[in-house]
Coordinates of C-alpha atoms and ligand atoms in Angstrom, one line a residue:
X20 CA -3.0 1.2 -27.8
X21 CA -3.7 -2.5 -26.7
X22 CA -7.0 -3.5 -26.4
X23 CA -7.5 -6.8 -24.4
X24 CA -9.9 -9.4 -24.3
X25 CA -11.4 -11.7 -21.9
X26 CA -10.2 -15.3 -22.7
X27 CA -13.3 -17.7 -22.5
X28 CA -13.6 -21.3 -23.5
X29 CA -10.0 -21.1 -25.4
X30 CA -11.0 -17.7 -27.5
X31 CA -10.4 -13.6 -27.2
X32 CA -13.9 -12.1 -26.9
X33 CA -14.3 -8.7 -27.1
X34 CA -16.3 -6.8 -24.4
X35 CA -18.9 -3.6 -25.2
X36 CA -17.1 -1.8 -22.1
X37 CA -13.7 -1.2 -21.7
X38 CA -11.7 0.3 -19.0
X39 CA -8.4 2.1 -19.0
X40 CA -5.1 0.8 -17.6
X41 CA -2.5 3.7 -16.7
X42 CA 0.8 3.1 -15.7
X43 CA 1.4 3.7 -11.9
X44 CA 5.3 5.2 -12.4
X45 CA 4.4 7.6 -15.6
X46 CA 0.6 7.6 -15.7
X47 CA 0.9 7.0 -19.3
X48 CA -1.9 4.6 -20.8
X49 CA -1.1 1.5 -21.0
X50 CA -4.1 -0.6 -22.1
X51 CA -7.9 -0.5 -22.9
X52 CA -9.0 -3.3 -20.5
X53 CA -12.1 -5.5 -21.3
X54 CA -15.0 -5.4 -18.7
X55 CA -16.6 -8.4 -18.1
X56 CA -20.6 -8.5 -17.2
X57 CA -21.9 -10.9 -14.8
X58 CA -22.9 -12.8 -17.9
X59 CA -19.7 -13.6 -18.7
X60 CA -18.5 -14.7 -15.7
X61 CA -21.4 -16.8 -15.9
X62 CA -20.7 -18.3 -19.1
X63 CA -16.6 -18.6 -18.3
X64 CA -18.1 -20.4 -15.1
X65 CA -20.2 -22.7 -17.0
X66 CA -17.4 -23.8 -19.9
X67 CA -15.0 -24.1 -17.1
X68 CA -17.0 -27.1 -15.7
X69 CA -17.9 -28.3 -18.8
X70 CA -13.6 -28.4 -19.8
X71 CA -13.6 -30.3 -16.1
X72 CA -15.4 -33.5 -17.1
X73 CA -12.9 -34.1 -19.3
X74 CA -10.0 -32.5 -17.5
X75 CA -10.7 -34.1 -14.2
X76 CA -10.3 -37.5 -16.3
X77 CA -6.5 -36.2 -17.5
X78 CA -3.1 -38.3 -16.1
X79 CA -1.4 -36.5 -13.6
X80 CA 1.3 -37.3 -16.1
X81 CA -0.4 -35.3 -18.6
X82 CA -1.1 -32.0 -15.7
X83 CA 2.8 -32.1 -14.7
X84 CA 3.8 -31.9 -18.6
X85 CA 1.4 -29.1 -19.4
X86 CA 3.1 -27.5 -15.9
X87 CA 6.9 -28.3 -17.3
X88 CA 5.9 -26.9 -20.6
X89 CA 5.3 -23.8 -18.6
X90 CA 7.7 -23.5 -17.2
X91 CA 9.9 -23.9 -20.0
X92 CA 8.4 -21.1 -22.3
X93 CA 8.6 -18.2 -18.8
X94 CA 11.9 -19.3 -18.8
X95 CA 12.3 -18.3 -22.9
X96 CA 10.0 -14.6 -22.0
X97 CA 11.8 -13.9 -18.4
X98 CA 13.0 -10.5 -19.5
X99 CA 9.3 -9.7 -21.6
X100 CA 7.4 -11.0 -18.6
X101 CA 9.6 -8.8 -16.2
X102 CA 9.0 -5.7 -18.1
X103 CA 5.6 -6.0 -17.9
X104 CA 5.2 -6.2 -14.2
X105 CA 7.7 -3.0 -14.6
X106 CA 5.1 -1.3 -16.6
X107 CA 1.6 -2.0 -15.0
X108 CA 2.7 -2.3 -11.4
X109 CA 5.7 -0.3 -11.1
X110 CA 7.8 -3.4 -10.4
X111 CA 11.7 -2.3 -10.8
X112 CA 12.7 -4.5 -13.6
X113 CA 15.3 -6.2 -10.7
X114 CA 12.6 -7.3 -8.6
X115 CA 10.2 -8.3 -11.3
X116 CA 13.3 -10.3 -12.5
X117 CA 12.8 -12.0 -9.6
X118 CA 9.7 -12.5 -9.0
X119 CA 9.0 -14.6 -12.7
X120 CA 11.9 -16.8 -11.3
X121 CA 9.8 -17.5 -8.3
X122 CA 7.0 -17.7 -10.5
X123 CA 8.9 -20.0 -12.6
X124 CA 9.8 -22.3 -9.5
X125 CA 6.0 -22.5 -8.5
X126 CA 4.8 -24.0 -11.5
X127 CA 7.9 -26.5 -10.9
X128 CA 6.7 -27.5 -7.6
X129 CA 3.2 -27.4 -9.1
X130 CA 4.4 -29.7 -12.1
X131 CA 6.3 -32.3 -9.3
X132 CA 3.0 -31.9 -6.6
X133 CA 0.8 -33.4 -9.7
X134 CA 2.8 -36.7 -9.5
X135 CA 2.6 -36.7 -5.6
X136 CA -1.1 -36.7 -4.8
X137 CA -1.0 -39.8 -2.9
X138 CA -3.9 -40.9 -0.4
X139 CA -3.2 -43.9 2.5
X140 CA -4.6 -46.7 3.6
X141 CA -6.5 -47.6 6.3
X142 CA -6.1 -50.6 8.4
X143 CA -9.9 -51.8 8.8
X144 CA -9.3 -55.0 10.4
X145 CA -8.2 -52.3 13.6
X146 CA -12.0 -51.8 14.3
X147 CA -13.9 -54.6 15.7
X148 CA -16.0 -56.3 12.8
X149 CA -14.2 -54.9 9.6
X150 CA -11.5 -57.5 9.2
X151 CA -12.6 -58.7 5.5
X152 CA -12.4 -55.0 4.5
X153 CA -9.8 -53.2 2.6
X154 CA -9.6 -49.3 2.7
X155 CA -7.8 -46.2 0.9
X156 CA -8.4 -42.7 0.8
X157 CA -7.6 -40.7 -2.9
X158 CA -7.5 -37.2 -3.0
X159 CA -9.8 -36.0 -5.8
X160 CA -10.0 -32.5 -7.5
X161 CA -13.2 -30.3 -6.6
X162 CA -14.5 -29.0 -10.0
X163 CA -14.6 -25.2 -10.7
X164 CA -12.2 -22.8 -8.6
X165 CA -12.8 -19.1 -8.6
X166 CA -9.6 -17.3 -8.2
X167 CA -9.2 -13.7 -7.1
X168 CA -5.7 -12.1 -7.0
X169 CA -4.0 -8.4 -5.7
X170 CA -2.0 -6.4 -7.9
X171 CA 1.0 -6.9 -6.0
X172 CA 2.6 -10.3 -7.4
X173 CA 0.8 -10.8 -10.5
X174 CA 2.5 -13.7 -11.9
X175 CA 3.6 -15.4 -9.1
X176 CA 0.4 -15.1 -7.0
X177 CA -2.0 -16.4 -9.8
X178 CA 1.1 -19.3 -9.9
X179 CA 0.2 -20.3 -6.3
X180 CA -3.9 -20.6 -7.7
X181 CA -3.2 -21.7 -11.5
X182 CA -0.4 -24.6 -10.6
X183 CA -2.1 -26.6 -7.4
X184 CA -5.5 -26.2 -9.2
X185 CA -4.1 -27.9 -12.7
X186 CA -1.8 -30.4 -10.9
X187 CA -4.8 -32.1 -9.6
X188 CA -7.1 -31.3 -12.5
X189 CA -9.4 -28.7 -11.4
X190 CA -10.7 -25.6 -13.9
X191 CA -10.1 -21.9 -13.0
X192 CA -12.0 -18.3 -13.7
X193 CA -9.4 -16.3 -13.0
X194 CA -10.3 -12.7 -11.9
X195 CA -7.0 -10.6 -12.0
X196 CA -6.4 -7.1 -10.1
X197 CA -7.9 -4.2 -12.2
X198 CA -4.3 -2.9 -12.3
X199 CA -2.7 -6.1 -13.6
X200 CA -4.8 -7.8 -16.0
X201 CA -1.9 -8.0 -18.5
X202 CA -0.2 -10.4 -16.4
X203 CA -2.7 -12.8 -16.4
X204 CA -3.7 -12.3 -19.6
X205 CA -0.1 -13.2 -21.1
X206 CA -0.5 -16.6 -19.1
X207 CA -3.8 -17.5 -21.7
X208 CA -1.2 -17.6 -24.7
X209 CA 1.5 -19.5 -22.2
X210 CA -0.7 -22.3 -21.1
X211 CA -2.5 -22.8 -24.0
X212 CA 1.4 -23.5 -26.2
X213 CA 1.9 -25.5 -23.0
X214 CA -1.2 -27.7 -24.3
X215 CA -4.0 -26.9 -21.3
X216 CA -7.2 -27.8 -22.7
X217 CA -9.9 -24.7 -23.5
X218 CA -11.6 -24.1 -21.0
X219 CA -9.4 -25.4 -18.3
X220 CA -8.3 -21.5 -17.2
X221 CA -10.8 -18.2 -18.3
X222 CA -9.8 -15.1 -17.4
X223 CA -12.3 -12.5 -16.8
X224 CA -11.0 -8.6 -16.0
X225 CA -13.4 -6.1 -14.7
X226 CA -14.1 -4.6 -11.4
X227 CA -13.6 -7.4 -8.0
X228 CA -16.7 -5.6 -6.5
X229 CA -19.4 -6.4 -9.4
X230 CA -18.3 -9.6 -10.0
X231 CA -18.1 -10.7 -6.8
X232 CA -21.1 -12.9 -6.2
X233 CA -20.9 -14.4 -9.2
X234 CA -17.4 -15.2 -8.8
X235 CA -17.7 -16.7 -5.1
X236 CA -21.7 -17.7 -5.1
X237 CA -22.8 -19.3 -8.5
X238 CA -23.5 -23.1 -8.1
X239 CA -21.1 -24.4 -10.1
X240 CA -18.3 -23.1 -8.1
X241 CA -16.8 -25.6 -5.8
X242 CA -13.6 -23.5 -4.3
X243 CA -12.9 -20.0 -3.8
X244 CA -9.2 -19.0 -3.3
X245 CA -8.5 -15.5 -2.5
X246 CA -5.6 -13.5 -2.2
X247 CA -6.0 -9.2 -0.9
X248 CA -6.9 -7.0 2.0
X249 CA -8.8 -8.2 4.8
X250 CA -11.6 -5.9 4.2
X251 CA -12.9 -8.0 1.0
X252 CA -11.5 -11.0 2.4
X253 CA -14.0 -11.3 5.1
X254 CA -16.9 -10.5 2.9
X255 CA -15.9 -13.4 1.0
X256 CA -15.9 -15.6 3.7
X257 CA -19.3 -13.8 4.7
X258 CA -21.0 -15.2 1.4
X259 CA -19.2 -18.4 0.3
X260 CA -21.5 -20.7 2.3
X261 CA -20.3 -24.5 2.3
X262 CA -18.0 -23.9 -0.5
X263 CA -14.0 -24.6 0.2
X264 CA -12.0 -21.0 1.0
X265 CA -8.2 -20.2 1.2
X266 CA -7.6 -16.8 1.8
X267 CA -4.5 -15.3 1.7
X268 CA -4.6 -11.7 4.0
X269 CA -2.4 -9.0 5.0
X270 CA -0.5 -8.3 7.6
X271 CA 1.7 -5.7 9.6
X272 CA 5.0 -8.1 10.3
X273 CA 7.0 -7.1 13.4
X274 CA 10.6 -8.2 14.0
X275 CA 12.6 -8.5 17.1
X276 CA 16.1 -7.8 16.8
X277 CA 18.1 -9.1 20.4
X278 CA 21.3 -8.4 21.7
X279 CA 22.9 -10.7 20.1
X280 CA 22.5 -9.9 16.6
X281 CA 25.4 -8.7 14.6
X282 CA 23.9 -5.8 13.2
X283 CA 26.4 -4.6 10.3
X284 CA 25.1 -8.0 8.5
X285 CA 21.8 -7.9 8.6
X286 CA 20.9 -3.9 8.0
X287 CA 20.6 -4.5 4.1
X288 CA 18.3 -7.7 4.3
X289 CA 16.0 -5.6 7.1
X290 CA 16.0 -2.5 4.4
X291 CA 15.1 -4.4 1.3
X292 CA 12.3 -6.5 3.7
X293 CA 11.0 -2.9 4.7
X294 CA 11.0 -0.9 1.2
X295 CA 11.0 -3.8 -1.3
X296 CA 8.4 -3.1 -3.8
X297 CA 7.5 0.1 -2.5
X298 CA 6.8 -1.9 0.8
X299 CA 3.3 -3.3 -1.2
X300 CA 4.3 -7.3 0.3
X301 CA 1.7 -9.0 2.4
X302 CA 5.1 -9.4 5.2
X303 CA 7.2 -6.5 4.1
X304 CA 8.7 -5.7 7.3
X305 CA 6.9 -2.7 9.2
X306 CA 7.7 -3.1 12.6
X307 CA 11.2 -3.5 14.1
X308 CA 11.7 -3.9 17.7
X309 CA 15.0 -3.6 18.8
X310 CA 16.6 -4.3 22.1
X311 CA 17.4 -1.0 24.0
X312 CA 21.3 -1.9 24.0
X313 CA 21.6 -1.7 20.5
X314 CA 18.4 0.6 19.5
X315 CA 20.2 3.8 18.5
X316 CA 23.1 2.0 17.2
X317 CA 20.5 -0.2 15.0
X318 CA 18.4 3.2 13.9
X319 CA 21.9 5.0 13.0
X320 CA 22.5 2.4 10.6
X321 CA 19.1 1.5 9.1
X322 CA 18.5 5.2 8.4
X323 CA 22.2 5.1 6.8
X324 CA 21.4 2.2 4.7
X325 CA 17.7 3.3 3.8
X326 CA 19.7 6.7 2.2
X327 CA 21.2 4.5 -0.2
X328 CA 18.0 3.9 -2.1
X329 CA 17.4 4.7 -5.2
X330 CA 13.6 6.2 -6.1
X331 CA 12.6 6.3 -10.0
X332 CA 12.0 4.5 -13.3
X333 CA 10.8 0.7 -12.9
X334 CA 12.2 0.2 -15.9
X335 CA 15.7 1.8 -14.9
X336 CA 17.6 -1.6 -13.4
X337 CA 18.9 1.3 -10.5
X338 CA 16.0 1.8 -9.2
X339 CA 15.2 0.4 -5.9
X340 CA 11.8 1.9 -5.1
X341 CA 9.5 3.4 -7.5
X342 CA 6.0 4.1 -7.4
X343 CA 2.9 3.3 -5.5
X344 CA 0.2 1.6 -7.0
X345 CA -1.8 4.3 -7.9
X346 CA -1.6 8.4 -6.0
X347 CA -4.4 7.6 -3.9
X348 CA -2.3 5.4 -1.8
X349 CA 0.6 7.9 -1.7
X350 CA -2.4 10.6 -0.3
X351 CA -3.6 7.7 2.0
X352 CA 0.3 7.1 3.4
X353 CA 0.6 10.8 3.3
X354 CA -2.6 11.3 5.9
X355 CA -1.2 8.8 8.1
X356 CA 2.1 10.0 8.4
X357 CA 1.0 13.4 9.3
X358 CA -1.5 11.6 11.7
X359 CA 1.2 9.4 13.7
X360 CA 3.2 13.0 13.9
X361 CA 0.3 14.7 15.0
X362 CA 1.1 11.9 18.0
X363 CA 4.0 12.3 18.5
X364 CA 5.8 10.2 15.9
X365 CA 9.3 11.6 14.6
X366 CA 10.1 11.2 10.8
X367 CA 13.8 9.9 10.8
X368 CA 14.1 9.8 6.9
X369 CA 12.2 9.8 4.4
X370 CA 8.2 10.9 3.9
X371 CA 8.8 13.2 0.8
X372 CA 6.4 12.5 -1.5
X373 CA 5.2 13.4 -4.9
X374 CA 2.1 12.7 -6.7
X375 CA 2.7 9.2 -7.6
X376 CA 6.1 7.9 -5.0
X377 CA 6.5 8.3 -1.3
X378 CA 10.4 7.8 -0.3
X379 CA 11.7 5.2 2.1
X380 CA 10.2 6.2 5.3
X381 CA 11.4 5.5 8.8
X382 CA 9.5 6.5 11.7
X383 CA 10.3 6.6 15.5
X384 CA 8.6 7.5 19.0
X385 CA 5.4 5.6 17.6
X386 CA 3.2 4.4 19.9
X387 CA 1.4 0.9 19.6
X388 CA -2.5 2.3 18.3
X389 CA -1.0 4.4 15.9
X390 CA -2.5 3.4 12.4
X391 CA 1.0 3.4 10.9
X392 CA 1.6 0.5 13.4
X393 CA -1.2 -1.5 14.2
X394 CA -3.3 -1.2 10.7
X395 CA -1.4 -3.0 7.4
X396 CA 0.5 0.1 5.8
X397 CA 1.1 -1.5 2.6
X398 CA 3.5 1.5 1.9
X399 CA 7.6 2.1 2.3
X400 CA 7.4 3.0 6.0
X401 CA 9.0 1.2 8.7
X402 CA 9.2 1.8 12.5
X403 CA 11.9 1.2 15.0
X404 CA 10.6 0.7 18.8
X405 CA 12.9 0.0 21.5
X406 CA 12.3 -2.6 24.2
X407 CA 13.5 -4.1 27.2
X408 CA 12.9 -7.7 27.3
X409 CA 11.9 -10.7 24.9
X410 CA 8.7 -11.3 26.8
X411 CA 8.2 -7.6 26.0
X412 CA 9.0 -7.5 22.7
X413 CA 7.1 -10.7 22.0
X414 CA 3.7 -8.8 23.3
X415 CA 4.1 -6.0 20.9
X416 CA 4.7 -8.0 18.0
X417 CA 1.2 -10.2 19.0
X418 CA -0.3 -6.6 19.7
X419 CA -2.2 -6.8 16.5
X420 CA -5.0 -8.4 14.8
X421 CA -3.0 -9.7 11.8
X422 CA -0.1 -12.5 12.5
X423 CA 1.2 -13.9 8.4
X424 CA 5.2 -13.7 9.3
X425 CA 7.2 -12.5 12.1
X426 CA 10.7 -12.9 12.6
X427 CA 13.4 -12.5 15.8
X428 CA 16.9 -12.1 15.1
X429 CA 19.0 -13.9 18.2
X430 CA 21.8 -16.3 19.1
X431 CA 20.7 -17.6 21.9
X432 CA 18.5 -21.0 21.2
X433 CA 16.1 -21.0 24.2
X434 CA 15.1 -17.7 22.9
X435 CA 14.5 -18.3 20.0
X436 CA 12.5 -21.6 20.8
X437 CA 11.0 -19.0 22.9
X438 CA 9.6 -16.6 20.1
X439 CA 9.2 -19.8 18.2
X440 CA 6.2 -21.0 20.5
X441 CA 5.0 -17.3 21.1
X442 CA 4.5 -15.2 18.1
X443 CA 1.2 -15.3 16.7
X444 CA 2.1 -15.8 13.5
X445 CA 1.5 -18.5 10.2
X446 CA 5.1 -18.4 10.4
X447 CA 8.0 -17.5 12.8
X448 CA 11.3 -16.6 10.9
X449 CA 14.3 -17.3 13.2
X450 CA 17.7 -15.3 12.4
X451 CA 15.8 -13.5 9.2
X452 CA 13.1 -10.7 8.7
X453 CA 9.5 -11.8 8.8
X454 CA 9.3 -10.9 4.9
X455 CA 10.9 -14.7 3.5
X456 CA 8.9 -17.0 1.7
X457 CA 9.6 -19.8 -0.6
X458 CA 6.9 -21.1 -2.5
X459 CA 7.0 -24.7 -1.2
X460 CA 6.7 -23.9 2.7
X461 CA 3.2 -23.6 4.4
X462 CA 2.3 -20.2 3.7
X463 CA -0.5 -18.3 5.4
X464 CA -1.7 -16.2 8.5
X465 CA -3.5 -16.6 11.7
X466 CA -5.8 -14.0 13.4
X467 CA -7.2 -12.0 10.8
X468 CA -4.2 -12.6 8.1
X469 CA -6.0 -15.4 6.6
X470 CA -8.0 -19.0 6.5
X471 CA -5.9 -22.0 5.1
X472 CA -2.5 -22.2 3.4
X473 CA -0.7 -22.2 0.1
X474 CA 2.4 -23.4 -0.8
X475 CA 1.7 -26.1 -3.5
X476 CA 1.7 -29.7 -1.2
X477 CA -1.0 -27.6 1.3
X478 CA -2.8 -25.6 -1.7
X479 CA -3.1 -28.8 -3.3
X480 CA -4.9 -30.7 0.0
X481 CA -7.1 -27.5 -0.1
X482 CA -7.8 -27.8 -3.8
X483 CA -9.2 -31.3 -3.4
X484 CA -11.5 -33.7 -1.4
X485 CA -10.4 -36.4 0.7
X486 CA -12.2 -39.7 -0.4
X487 CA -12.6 -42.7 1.3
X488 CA -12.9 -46.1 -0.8
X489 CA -13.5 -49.1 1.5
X490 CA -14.1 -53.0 0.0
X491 CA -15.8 -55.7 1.6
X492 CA -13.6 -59.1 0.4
X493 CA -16.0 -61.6 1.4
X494 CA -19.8 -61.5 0.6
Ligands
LIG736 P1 -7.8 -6.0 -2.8 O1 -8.2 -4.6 -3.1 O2 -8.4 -6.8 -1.8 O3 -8.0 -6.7 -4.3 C1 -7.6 -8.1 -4.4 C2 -8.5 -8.7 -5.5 O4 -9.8 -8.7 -5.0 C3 -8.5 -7.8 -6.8 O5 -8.6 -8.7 -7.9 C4 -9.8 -7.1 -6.6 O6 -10.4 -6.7 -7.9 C5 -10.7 -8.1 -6.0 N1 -11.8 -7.5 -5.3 C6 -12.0 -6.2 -4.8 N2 -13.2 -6.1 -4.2 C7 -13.8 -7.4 -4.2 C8 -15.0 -7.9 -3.8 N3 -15.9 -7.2 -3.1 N4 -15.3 -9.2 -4.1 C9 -14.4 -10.0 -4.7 N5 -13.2 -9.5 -5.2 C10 -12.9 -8.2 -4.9 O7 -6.2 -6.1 -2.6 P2 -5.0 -5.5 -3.4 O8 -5.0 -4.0 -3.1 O9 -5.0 -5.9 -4.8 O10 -3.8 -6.2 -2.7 C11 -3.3 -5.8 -1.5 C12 -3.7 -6.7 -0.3 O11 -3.4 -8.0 -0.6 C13 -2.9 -6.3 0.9 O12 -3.7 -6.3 2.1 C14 -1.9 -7.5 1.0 O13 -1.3 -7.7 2.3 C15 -2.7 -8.6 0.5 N6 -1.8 -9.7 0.0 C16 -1.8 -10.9 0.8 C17 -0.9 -11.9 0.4 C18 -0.9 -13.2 1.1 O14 -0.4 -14.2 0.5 N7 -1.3 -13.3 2.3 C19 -0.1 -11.7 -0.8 C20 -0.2 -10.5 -1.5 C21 -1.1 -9.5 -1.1 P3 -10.2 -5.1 -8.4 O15 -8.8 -4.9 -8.6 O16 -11.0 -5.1 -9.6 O17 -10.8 -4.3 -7.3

């Protein structure tokens, strides 16, 4: 069985303690996963700012070629990579498919951001006295970034930390889910052919909780960028003092469908937004609220079209949905289904579970304080609510304290202007479900869904400091 390592200062070192990786879809082991101590996160923190005096001194000519390089080998390993997040997540092979391209595309806009880090100038003869003055601003890179990442985009999520922190020559200890270190790991080997300097990325596995203040509190670490629940999130944010934070939260995104919507072509987008990946997406789609006109027309066919998936294998290119991340989410899912019915709630499909999968689940007559709508279900359930009017709808969406995506499906332009201005969102999709992102747009909730943005141009502006160079011309 694979043993891994932690990858410090450009070598493997073996750990005393190990912990074991199982597969989520078979249970099978996987792995024998290195535990880091504090003391190694101390000393990955410590050679990662030691590889940043030199790094930090790097072209961004240099960064964007280590980034291309990159790029070029995933693109040589696509169908290796996939199968990995196939094994240790229960990714279906499709999906994971897609998610390296994405992956692949962030280290491209990563390798392109490194040769845009512009700053401006500043017109000091425009204040009174300063008129022999000259004056620029430069974006410089911070130092050391802790990076913490979820299990549920492993390659692509570490992307959005690794790419903005090397394209302006920051280091990074990289502290992977428990669940998918070797998605992480495999980027070591990839950056280092691509010609990254030791030291510039560390990866540390072991437990997020006993690593923590190391990871977000040890002196020599300038940024924090965090990407989970809300729960650790705010403890984060709790401890990290004056140090920089992005923290990328989750969310329960609501959709309004109107009138107007032509609902034959959009049931398969709103399906795959609700169940894609087992419904484990920051803004996979879990509340639908659909104009009364059209509700049981729109529920006849999204229970239709929910049927169609398939449950199974990750590894079987079929497979639509496969299985949680580990059974103590299926229990969790479990409990709160029974507890919404208990309410009142009606299963319409789905909710058959076994030890390890839960089946596309679609629930009706919910009610707004109902966990499975107002808390982040991070599961493949879905509810459909009918409403009356946009103003409405548009309250029930913002009845929640998350806002990361939310979407409204209508033809009518004022209204959508309308939801546009209203929804308390990071981001209001317009004619597409709430669960859309491309890894160049502003990315990042309100409310209690985050603090700051990704999305390389606006990662990058958090991974730096804006500095201010002024020169007097005349003595
Ligand atoms: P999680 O339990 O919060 O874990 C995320 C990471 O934090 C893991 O590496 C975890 O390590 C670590 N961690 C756990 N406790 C910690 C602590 N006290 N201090 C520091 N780090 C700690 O989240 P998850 O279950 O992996 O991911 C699901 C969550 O992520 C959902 O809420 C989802 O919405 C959110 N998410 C948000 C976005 C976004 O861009 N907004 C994207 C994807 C996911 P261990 O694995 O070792 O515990």
């Amino acid at each position: 069985m694979q043993q891994t390592k932690l990858w410090i200062n450009g070598v493997w070192e073996q750990t005393k303690e190990t912990t074991e990786l199982t597969a989520p879809y078979t249970g099978e082991k996987l792995a024998q996963v290195a535990k880091a101590t504090v003391q190694d996160v101390e000393r990955a923190i410590e050679g990662a700012h030691e590889a940043f005096q030199a790094f930090k001194k790097t072209t961004a000519y240099e960064r964007a070629e280590i980034l291309y390089k990159v790029v070029a080998i995933m693109r040589e390993r696509k169908q290796e990579l996939a199968e990995i997040l196939a094994k240790e997540a229960a990714k279906p092979l499709t999906a994971g498919l897609g998610e390296i391209d994405r992956t692949i595309a962030t280290y491209q806009f990563a390798a392109e951001a490194a040769k845009h880090v512009t700053g401006e100038t500043i017109p000091m003869d425009a204040a009174p006295g300063a008129s022999d003055r000259i004056g620029y601003t430069k974006r410089v890179p911070l130092g050391v970034v802790s990076a913490i990442t979820p299990f549920n985009f492993p390659f692509n999520l570490v992307a959005h930390k690794l790419g903005p922190a090397f394209a302006v020559g920051n280091t990074v200890v990289l502290k992977p889910a428990s669940q998918t270190p070797l998605s992480a790991l495999v980027m070591a080997g990839i950056f280092k052919e691509a010609g990254l300097p030791d030291g510039a990325l560390q990866i540390v596995t072991g437990s997020g909780g006993d690593l923590s203040d190391t990871l977000v509190m040890h002196p020599l670490v300038k940024k924090v960028t965090f990407t989970g629940s809300g729960a650790v999130g705010l403890k984060l944010k709790e401890k990290v003092g004056l140090r920089k934070i992005t923290l990328e939260l989750g969310s329960n995104a609501g959709l309004i469908v109107e009138p107007s919507t032509p609902l034959e072509k959009i049931m398969a987008r709103c399906v795959g937004g609700a169940f894609g990946f087992a419904g484990q997406v920051c803004i996979s789609l879990q509340r639908i609220y659909v104009h009364g006109s059209i509700y049981e027309e729109f529920k006849k066919l999204f229970v239709a079209e929910t049927k169609k998936l398939v449950v199974g294998d990750p590894l079987d290119v079929k497979t639509d949905v496969s299985a949680m991340i580990n059974p103590g989410e299926v229990a969790r899912i479990k409990a709160w289904i029974d507890e919404a019915k208990a309410q009142g709630a009606v299963v319409a499909t789905g909710a058959e579970f076994t030890e390890r999968t839960c089946t596309p689940t679609v629930m009706v007559n919910v009610k707004p304080d109902m966990k499975i709508v107002c808390v982040e279900t991070f599961a493949p359930i879905v509810s459909i609510v009918p409403y009356e009017t946009l103003d409405e709808a548009i309250a029930l969406v913002n009845d929640t304290e998350l806002g990361l995506n939310a979407g409204i499906y209508t033809n009518v332009l004022t209204d959508a202007l309308k939801a546009a201005d209203e929804l308390q969102a990071g981001a209001v999709i317009i004619n597409d479900i709430p669960t859309f992102r491309t890894d160049n747009m502003p990315y990042g909730g309100v409310k209690m869904s985050g603090y700051g943005k990704e999305g390389i141009k606006y990662a990058v502006e958090e991974m730096t400091d804006l500095k201010f160079i002024t020169m007097k011309l005349s003595y």
